[in-house]
Amino acid sequence: MTTTIDASEPEQQVAEARPGAWHEQPAETVLEALEAPRHGLGSDEARRRLELHGPNVLPRAKGPGVAALLWRQINNPLIYVLLASALLALLMGKLVDGLVVLGVVVLNTLIGFFQEYRASRAIAALVEFVPETATALRDGHRADLPARDLVPGDVVLLQSGDKVPADLRLFAVRHLQIEEAALTGESVPVTKETGVMGAGAGLGDRRNLAFSGTMITYGTGTGVVVATGQGTELGRISTLLEEATEVETPLTRQIATFGKVLTLGISLVALLLMGVGLWRGYPLVDAVLAAITLAVAAIPEGLPAIITIALAIGVQRMARRNAVIRHLPAVETLGSTTVICTDKTGTLTRGEMTVQALWTPAAGAYEVEGVGYAPEGALRQKGAAPYGLPDDLDALLTAGLLCNDAALEQAESGWRVNGDPTEGALLVVARKAGLCDEATPVAWPRQDAVPFESHRQFMATLHAGEEGRVAFVKGAPEVIARRCVRAEGAPLDEAEVLAEVERLAGEGMRVLAFARIDIADSELSEEAMEGGLTLLGLQGMIDPPRPEAMEAVRLCRRAGIHVKMITGDHQATAGAIGRQLGLLHREDTVVTGAQIEAMDEATLAETARTRTIFARVAPEHKLRLVRCLQRQGQVVAMTGDGVNDAPALKQADIGVAMGQSGTAVSKEAADIVLADDNFASIAAAVEEGRRVYDNLLKSLAFVLPTNMGEALIILLAVLFFPIFGNDPLLPMEPVQILWINLVATVALALPLAFEAMEPNVMRRPPREPAEPLLSRFVLTRTILVALLMTAGGIGLFLYEYHSMLGQGVAALPALRYAQTTAVTTVILFQIFYLLNCRSLRDSALEIGLWSNRWIYVGIFVLLVLQAGFVYLPFMNAVFGSAPLGLEAWAKATLVALVVLPVISVEKRLRQRQFHKQLARHEARRARHEAGKKR
C-alpha cells in the first residue's frame, strides 16, 4: 500500500512554505513553494538552478600534505633546542658533533612523520559518504543522474539499498524505512510517512524527511529535494565541524612549556657562566667555549627522540588492543582523560537488537539469556529453565518467526541479520528456543501479507497450516490488544497486558505484541485484522549493553574518570541502558537535547558537571557539552561513529571514532579509531595511555639528572678549577658530553618505553591537566641524582688527574685519562640509576628483575660501546679518550653504586605517600558511590 499526499487536506491550504521548516509544511505546499512539478524538472530549469545553488557536494578539507606533516614534527621547542645545539657545535668547528645532533633531529622527524603519514593515507582511502548517483525524474522521465547535479525541486526516487543523495521532503512512501543512526543516533531504522510534523519535532522525529547520506533499508519512496550540498543537515554538521577547534593535547602543551623553560634557563646560565669565565680571566674564546660546553651538557639532545619512539611503541601496543592512533600525542592523552563522553549504540551496546523478555497470558514473564545475534542462551522463568517448550511460548515464538521478513545467517565474522534489526531479534530468540527459521516456514508456507505501515502500526502474514489458514499479526501492543477478543491459554485481561507493556517499556525495551486469527480466504486484507484476534503474548527487546562495557565503565570510574553517555536515542532507552551500566541512579534524570537547548551557560555548566545521561541530542548539543566540560578544566574524550558526532570529536581533547560502524567523516575528525567499536577498548587504551605517560616520566626522571649533573660539573669547573696558562681545566669536553647525551642516555632510556604497567594504574585518579612535566617528583629526583653524579664525577676526575701528574705523566695525557674516568663514572651512574627508574615507586625486585629484558640489552649494548670509547684508537682520536686500567673501572663502579641505596630510600618514602593518596581517593569514590545509591 502506498501513502501519498491528499490535496483535500485542510493543511494544504497554507500559502507559503518556510525554508528550513519543511517538515512542518504539507507536501503539496512544499512542491508549490519550490515550483517543483511531480513529473520532475525540465533539463533547462535544472541547469539554471544548478548555476544558482551550486553542485550538491560538501566541501572537504584537504588533509595535511607531506610538508605540513614534516613541519608538525619539527615545530616543537625541544627540536628547536636540538637545532640550536647543532648550530653551536658547528660554530665551534665541531663538524662531527653538529652532524650527530642533526642526525637525531632527522631520526625524530622521520619516526613521527611516517607514523602520521601512514594513518592519514589510511583515512583518505575511505569511501565518500555521499552517493555518486541518484535516480530522479527529469523532463517527465526516470533518469540516473550524478548526485552532484541534483538541485532543489528535483523529484528523487528511493528504493531499498540506496543512500539518500540530498535532503528530501517525502510525498509518497511504501513501507519506507531509513537507517539514520549516523545522523541522529537512532538505534533502529525509522519508518517514514508523508504527514505534517509538529514545529517542535527534533531531527530524529522528522519522519516526513529523508536526510542526505542516510541509508534506505526497506521499501520505496518519492520526495522532492529541499536542500543540497552545504544546505543539507549533513552540510550543517560540516559547518559545525569547521567551527570546532582542535585542542592541544596535555602532553603537547607540557612539552612546549618545558622546552621554553629549559631554553630560557640554559641561555641564562650559559651567559652567566661566560661572564664568570671572563671575570676569572678566561680568554674570550675559552669563555664562549665554556658557555657552549655547558649548553651542550644541559640540553637533553636525546629526549625528543626518546619521547617520539616511546609514543610510537605505545602506538603499536595500542594497535594490538584494537585502538589505531592517528596522531602520536594522542597515545598519552587518553591516559590523562578526566571525562569520557560516549555514544551508546554500538559502543556501550552491541548495536544488535536482542529479545530479553517474553510474556504470555497463560504463564506470565520469561527471561531470555544471551546478547546479540548469536542464537546462544537459555529461556528462563523465575530463574529456572522451563521443561521442554510450553505450548503458549511455542505459539508466541512461532508468530515472531513467521510474521517476519528478515533473515539470520552465519558469516565468517559471526552471525548477522539481513533486514530489519527488530525482526532479526525475533529470529534469534526463536532459534534459542529450538525453533528453526528454515524448517518452520516450510511447515507454514506464506500465502499473503499485509506489510507494516506507520498509520496502521501492525504487520500480518497469512500461512497455510495443517488445520487451515492462520494469520499471524505483530505490532504496537495497544493496537493489537484492542483488536483481540481472547488470549492463548487464559482469559483476556487488557489492563494486565498494558501493565506488562508499561513495565517492559520502563526498562527501555521496545515491546511488540503478537496475535493470531484463523482465515478462510487465501488472500489477506487489512479489514480481516480489525477484530477477533487471539493474543499470543509480548516480546520485549533492546540493544543491550556489552558485558565487557559494564566492566570497562566500572574500571574507568574506579580510575577517577567520569563516564557520560550522550546519545541521539530515546530518553527511556538511554535511561535503561544507563541504569544497567551503573551510570544512572535513582535520583538522577536523563537530560534531553530540548532541555539543553533551553539552558543558559551557567545552568549547562552545572548540568554537564553533575548529570551522566544525555538523550535525543543534536550535533550542536554535543559540541556545547564538550566545550562546557573543557571550560571547567576537564580533559575530554569523545566517542562517536556518525556524521553527527564529527564536530564534537574534533573539538574534544581526544576524539575516538568507531572503525567498523564509523563513517569516513567521523574517522577523519578523530585522533583514535577503535577497530572493534567496543567501549572496553577505550578503557584498555586509557590504561595503555597511563602506562605510556608513566614510562615517559621514567625517561624524563632518568635523562634530566644526567644533563643537570654534566652542567654542574662544567659550572663548578669554571667557578673553582685552576687555569693552566690559557687553557681552562674541564672534566669533560663537549664531544664527550654529546657521547653521554646521545649514545649512552638514548641507549639506556629507550628500554624504559617497554616497562611493564605500574601496579594500581587504574585505581589512581587522573593526573591534573595543569600538572607540569617538571613536577615536584621530577625536580626532586633530578636534583638529588645530579648532585650524586656531580660529586662522583668531579671527585674521581680530580683524584685521577692529580694521581697521574704525581706519577710524572704529562698534563695532556693525564687530563685525557681523568676525563675518560669521569665519563665512565657518569655512564656507570646511569646504568645503576636505570635499574631504579624501572618503577616510579617500587623496587626492581618487586616489579621483577626480568620483566623487561630490553633493559639488560640496553646495558649490554652501552657497555660494549663504552669499551670502544675507552679502548679503540679511532674513538680515542675522535673523542679525546684514553684507555683505562681495571683499577679505574673498579673505582668508577664503587662510586656509581652509591645511587642505588640513596634512591631506594627516596622511593620508599614516596611509596608511603602514594598509598595514603590512593586510600584517600578510594574513600572519596566509595562515599560518592554510596551517596548515589541512596
Coordinates of N, CA and C in Angstrom, one line a residue, residues 776-901:
R776 N 57.0 18.1 41.0 CA 57.9 18.1 42.2 C 58.7 16.8 42.3
F777 N 58.1 15.7 41.9 CA 58.9 14.5 41.8 C 60.1 14.5 40.9
V778 N 59.9 15.0 39.7 CA 60.9 15.1 38.7 C 62.0 16.0 39.1
L779 N 61.6 17.2 39.7 CA 62.6 18.2 40.1 C 63.4 17.6 41.3
T780 N 62.7 17.0 42.3 CA 63.4 16.5 43.4 C 64.4 15.4 43.0
R781 N 63.9 14.4 42.2 CA 64.8 13.3 41.8 C 65.9 13.8 40.9
T782 N 65.7 14.8 40.1 CA 66.8 15.4 39.2 C 67.9 16.0 40.1
I783 N 67.5 16.8 41.0 CA 68.5 17.5 41.8 C 69.3 16.5 42.7
L784 N 68.6 15.5 43.3 CA 69.2 14.5 44.1 C 70.2 13.7 43.4
V785 N 69.8 13.1 42.2 CA 70.7 12.3 41.4 C 71.9 13.1 40.8
A786 N 71.5 14.3 40.4 CA 72.5 15.2 39.7 C 73.7 15.5 40.7
L787 N 73.3 15.8 42.0 CA 74.3 16.1 43.0 C 75.2 14.9 43.2
L788 N 74.6 13.7 43.3 CA 75.4 12.5 43.5 C 76.4 12.3 42.3
M789 N 75.8 12.5 41.1 CA 76.6 12.3 39.9 C 77.7 13.3 39.8
T790 N 77.4 14.6 40.1 CA 78.4 15.6 40.1 C 79.6 15.3 41.1
A791 N 79.2 15.0 42.3 CA 80.2 14.7 43.3 C 81.1 13.5 42.9
G792 N 80.5 12.5 42.4 CA 81.3 11.3 42.0 C 82.1 11.6 40.8
G793 N 81.6 12.3 39.8 CA 82.3 12.6 38.6 C 83.5 13.5 38.8
I794 N 83.3 14.6 39.5 CA 84.3 15.6 39.8 C 85.4 15.0 40.8
G795 N 84.9 14.3 41.8 CA 85.8 13.6 42.7 C 86.8 12.7 42.1
L796 N 86.3 11.8 41.2 CA 87.2 10.9 40.6 C 88.1 11.6 39.5
F797 N 87.5 12.6 38.9 CA 88.3 13.3 37.9 C 89.5 14.0 38.6
L798 N 89.3 14.7 39.7 CA 90.4 15.3 40.3 C 91.4 14.3 40.9
Y799 N 90.9 13.2 41.5 CA 91.7 12.2 42.1 C 92.6 11.6 41.0
E800 N 92.1 11.2 39.8 CA 92.8 10.6 38.8 C 93.8 11.6 38.1
Y801 N 93.4 12.8 38.0 CA 94.2 13.8 37.3 C 95.5 14.1 38.1
H802 N 95.3 14.3 39.4 CA 96.4 14.6 40.3 C 97.3 13.3 40.5
S803 N 96.7 12.2 40.5 CA 97.5 10.9 40.7 C 98.4 10.7 39.4
M804 N 97.8 11.0 38.3 CA 98.7 10.8 37.0 C 99.8 11.9 37.0
L805 N 99.5 13.1 37.4 CA 100.5 14.1 37.4 C 101.6 13.7 38.5
G806 N 101.2 13.1 39.6 CA 102.1 12.7 40.6 C 103.0 11.6 40.2
Q807 N 102.5 10.8 39.2 CA 103.3 9.7 38.6 C 104.2 10.2 37.5
G808 N 104.3 11.5 37.2 CA 105.1 12.0 36.2 C 104.5 12.0 34.8
V809 N 103.2 11.8 34.7 CA 102.6 11.8 33.4 C 102.4 13.2 33.0
A810 N 102.6 13.5 31.7 CA 102.4 14.8 31.2 C 100.9 15.3 31.4
A811 N 100.7 16.6 31.3 CA 99.4 17.2 31.7 C 98.3 16.7 30.7
L812 N 98.6 16.7 29.4 CA 97.5 16.4 28.4 C 97.1 14.9 28.5
P813 N 98.1 13.9 28.6 CA 97.6 12.5 28.8 C 96.9 12.3 30.1
A814 N 97.4 13.1 31.2 CA 96.7 12.9 32.5 C 95.3 13.5 32.4
L815 N 95.1 14.6 31.7 CA 93.8 15.1 31.5 C 92.9 14.2 30.7
R816 N 93.4 13.6 29.7 CA 92.6 12.7 28.9 C 92.2 11.4 29.7
Y817 N 93.1 10.9 30.5 CA 92.8 9.8 31.4 C 91.8 10.1 32.4
A818 N 91.9 11.3 33.0 CA 91.0 11.7 34.1 C 89.6 12.0 33.5
Q819 N 89.6 12.6 32.3 CA 88.3 12.9 31.6 C 87.6 11.6 31.3
T820 N 88.3 10.6 30.8 CA 87.8 9.3 30.4 C 87.2 8.6 31.7
T821 N 87.9 8.7 32.8 CA 87.4 8.2 34.1 C 86.1 8.9 34.5
A822 N 86.0 10.2 34.3 CA 84.8 10.9 34.7 C 83.6 10.5 33.8
V823 N 83.9 10.4 32.5 CA 82.8 10.0 31.6 C 82.3 8.6 31.9
T824 N 83.3 7.7 32.2 CA 82.9 6.3 32.6 C 82.1 6.3 33.9
T825 N 82.5 7.1 34.8 CA 81.8 7.2 36.1 C 80.3 7.6 35.9
V826 N 80.1 8.6 35.1 CA 78.8 9.1 34.8 C 77.9 8.0 34.1
I827 N 78.6 7.3 33.2 CA 77.8 6.3 32.4 C 77.5 5.1 33.4
L828 N 78.4 4.7 34.3 CA 78.0 3.7 35.3 C 77.0 4.2 36.2
F829 N 77.0 5.5 36.6 CA 75.9 6.1 37.4 C 74.6 5.9 36.6
Q830 N 74.6 6.1 35.3 CA 73.4 6.0 34.6 C 72.9 4.5 34.6
I831 N 73.8 3.6 34.5 CA 73.4 2.2 34.4 C 72.7 1.8 35.7
F832 N 73.3 2.1 36.9 CA 72.8 1.7 38.1 C 71.5 2.5 38.4
Y833 N 71.5 3.8 38.0 CA 70.3 4.6 38.2 C 69.1 4.1 37.4
L834 N 69.4 3.5 36.2 CA 68.4 3.0 35.3 C 67.6 1.9 36.0
L835 N 68.3 1.1 36.8 CA 67.6 0.0 37.5 C 66.6 0.5 38.5
N836 N 66.9 1.7 39.0 CA 66.0 2.3 40.0 C 64.8 3.1 39.3
C837 N 65.0 3.4 38.0 CA 64.0 4.1 37.2 C 63.0 3.2 36.6
R838 N 63.1 1.9 36.8 CA 62.2 0.9 36.1 C 60.8 1.1 36.7
S839 N 60.7 1.5 37.9 CA 59.4 1.8 38.5 C 59.4 3.1 39.2
L840 N 58.3 3.8 39.2 CA 58.3 5.1 39.9 C 58.3 5.0 41.4
R841 N 57.8 3.9 41.9 CA 57.7 3.8 43.4 C 58.2 2.5 43.9
D842 N 58.2 1.4 43.1 CA 58.6 0.1 43.7 C 60.0 -0.2 43.3
S843 N 60.6 -1.2 44.0 CA 62.0 -1.6 43.7 C 62.0 -2.5 42.5
A844 N 63.2 -2.7 41.9 CA 63.3 -3.6 40.8 C 62.9 -5.0 41.2
L845 N 63.2 -5.4 42.4 CA 62.8 -6.7 42.9 C 61.3 -6.9 42.9
E846 N 60.6 -5.9 43.3 CA 59.1 -6.0 43.4 C 58.4 -6.1 42.0
I847 N 59.0 -5.4 41.0 CA 58.4 -5.5 39.7 C 58.9 -6.7 38.9
G848 N 59.9 -7.3 39.4 CA 60.5 -8.5 38.7 C 61.8 -8.1 37.9
L849 N 62.9 -8.8 38.2 CA 64.1 -8.4 37.6 C 64.1 -8.6 36.1
W850 N 63.4 -9.6 35.7 CA 63.4 -10.0 34.2 C 62.1 -9.6 33.5
S851 N 61.3 -8.8 34.1 CA 60.0 -8.4 33.5 C 60.2 -7.5 32.2
N852 N 61.4 -6.9 32.1 CA 61.7 -6.1 30.9 C 63.2 -6.5 30.5
R853 N 63.3 -7.4 29.6 CA 64.7 -7.9 29.2 C 65.4 -6.9 28.4
W854 N 64.6 -5.9 27.8 CA 65.3 -4.9 27.0 C 66.2 -4.0 27.8
I855 N 65.9 -3.9 29.1 CA 66.8 -3.1 30.0 C 68.2 -3.7 29.9
Y856 N 68.4 -5.0 30.0 CA 69.7 -5.6 30.0 C 70.3 -5.6 28.6
V857 N 69.5 -5.6 27.6 CA 70.0 -5.5 26.2 C 70.6 -4.1 26.1
G858 N 69.9 -3.1 26.6 CA 70.5 -1.7 26.5 C 71.7 -1.5 27.3
I859 N 71.8 -2.1 28.5 CA 73.0 -2.1 29.3 C 74.2 -2.7 28.6
F860 N 73.9 -3.9 28.1 CA 75.0 -4.7 27.4 C 75.5 -3.9 26.2
V861 N 74.6 -3.3 25.4 CA 75.0 -2.5 24.2 C 75.8 -1.3 24.6
L862 N 75.4 -0.7 25.7 CA 76.1 0.5 26.1 C 77.5 0.1 26.7
L863 N 77.6 -1.0 27.4 CA 79.0 -1.4 27.9 C 79.9 -1.7 26.7
V864 N 79.4 -2.3 25.7 CA 80.2 -2.6 24.5 C 80.7 -1.3 23.9
L865 N 79.7 -0.3 23.7 CA 80.1 1.0 23.1 C 81.1 1.7 24.0
Q866 N 80.9 1.7 25.3 CA 81.8 2.4 26.2 C 83.2 1.8 26.2
A867 N 83.2 0.4 26.0 CA 84.5 -0.2 25.9 C 85.2 0.3 24.6
G868 N 84.5 0.5 23.5 CA 85.0 1.0 22.3 C 85.5 2.5 22.5
F869 N 84.7 3.2 23.3 CA 85.0 4.6 23.6 C 86.4 4.7 24.3
V870 N 86.6 3.7 25.2 CA 87.8 3.7 26.1 C 89.0 3.1 25.3
Y871 N 88.8 2.1 24.6 CA 90.0 1.3 24.1 C 90.2 1.4 22.6
L872 N 89.3 1.7 21.8 CA 89.5 1.7 20.3 C 90.3 3.0 19.9
P873 N 91.4 2.9 19.2 CA 92.2 4.1 18.9 C 91.5 5.1 18.1
F874 N 90.6 4.7 17.1 CA 90.0 5.8 16.3 C 89.0 6.5 17.2
M875 N 88.3 5.9 18.2 CA 87.4 6.6 19.1 C 88.2 7.4 20.1
N876 N 89.4 7.0 20.4 CA 90.2 7.8 21.3 C 90.6 9.1 20.6
A877 N 90.8 9.0 19.2 CA 91.2 10.2 18.4 C 90.0 11.1 18.3
V878 N 88.8 10.6 18.1 CA 87.6 11.4 17.8 C 87.1 12.1 19.1
F879 N 87.1 11.3 20.2 CA 86.5 11.8 21.5 C 87.5 12.3 22.5
G880 N 88.8 12.2 22.2 CA 89.8 12.6 23.2 C 89.8 11.7 24.4
S881 N 89.5 10.4 24.3 CA 89.5 9.5 25.4 C 90.8 8.7 25.5
A882 N 91.0 8.0 26.6 CA 92.3 7.2 26.8 C 91.9 5.9 27.4
P883 N 92.7 4.8 27.1 CA 92.5 3.5 27.8 C 92.6 3.6 29.3
L884 N 91.7 2.9 30.0 CA 91.7 2.8 31.5 C 92.1 1.5 32.0
G885 N 92.7 1.5 33.2 CA 93.1 0.2 33.8 C 91.9 -0.3 34.6
L886 N 92.0 -1.5 35.1 CA 90.9 -2.2 35.8 C 90.6 -1.4 37.1
E887 N 91.7 -0.8 37.7 CA 91.5 -0.1 39.0 C 90.6 1.1 38.8
A888 N 90.7 1.8 37.6 CA 89.9 3.0 37.4 C 88.4 2.5 37.2
W889 N 88.2 1.4 36.5 CA 86.9 0.8 36.3 C 86.3 0.5 37.7
A890 N 87.1 -0.1 38.6 CA 86.6 -0.5 39.9 C 86.2 0.7 40.7
K891 N 87.0 1.7 40.7 CA 86.7 2.9 41.4 C 85.4 3.6 40.9
A892 N 85.3 3.6 39.6 CA 84.1 4.2 39.0 C 82.9 3.4 39.4
T893 N 83.0 2.1 39.4 CA 81.8 1.3 39.7 C 81.4 1.5 41.2
L894 N 82.4 1.5 42.1 CA 82.1 1.7 43.5 C 81.4 3.0 43.8
V895 N 81.9 4.1 43.1 CA 81.3 5.4 43.3 C 79.9 5.4 42.7
A896 N 79.7 4.8 41.6 CA 78.4 4.8 40.9 C 77.3 4.1 41.7
L897 N 77.8 3.0 42.4 CA 76.9 2.2 43.2 C 76.1 2.9 44.3
V898 N 76.7 4.1 44.7 CA 76.0 4.9 45.8 C 74.6 5.3 45.4
V899 N 74.3 5.4 44.1 CA 73.0 5.8 43.8 C 71.9 4.8 44.1
L900 N 72.2 3.5 44.2 CA 71.2 2.5 44.5 C 70.5 2.7 45.8
P901 N 71.3 2.7 46.9 CA 70.6 2.8 48.3 C 70.0 4.1 48.5

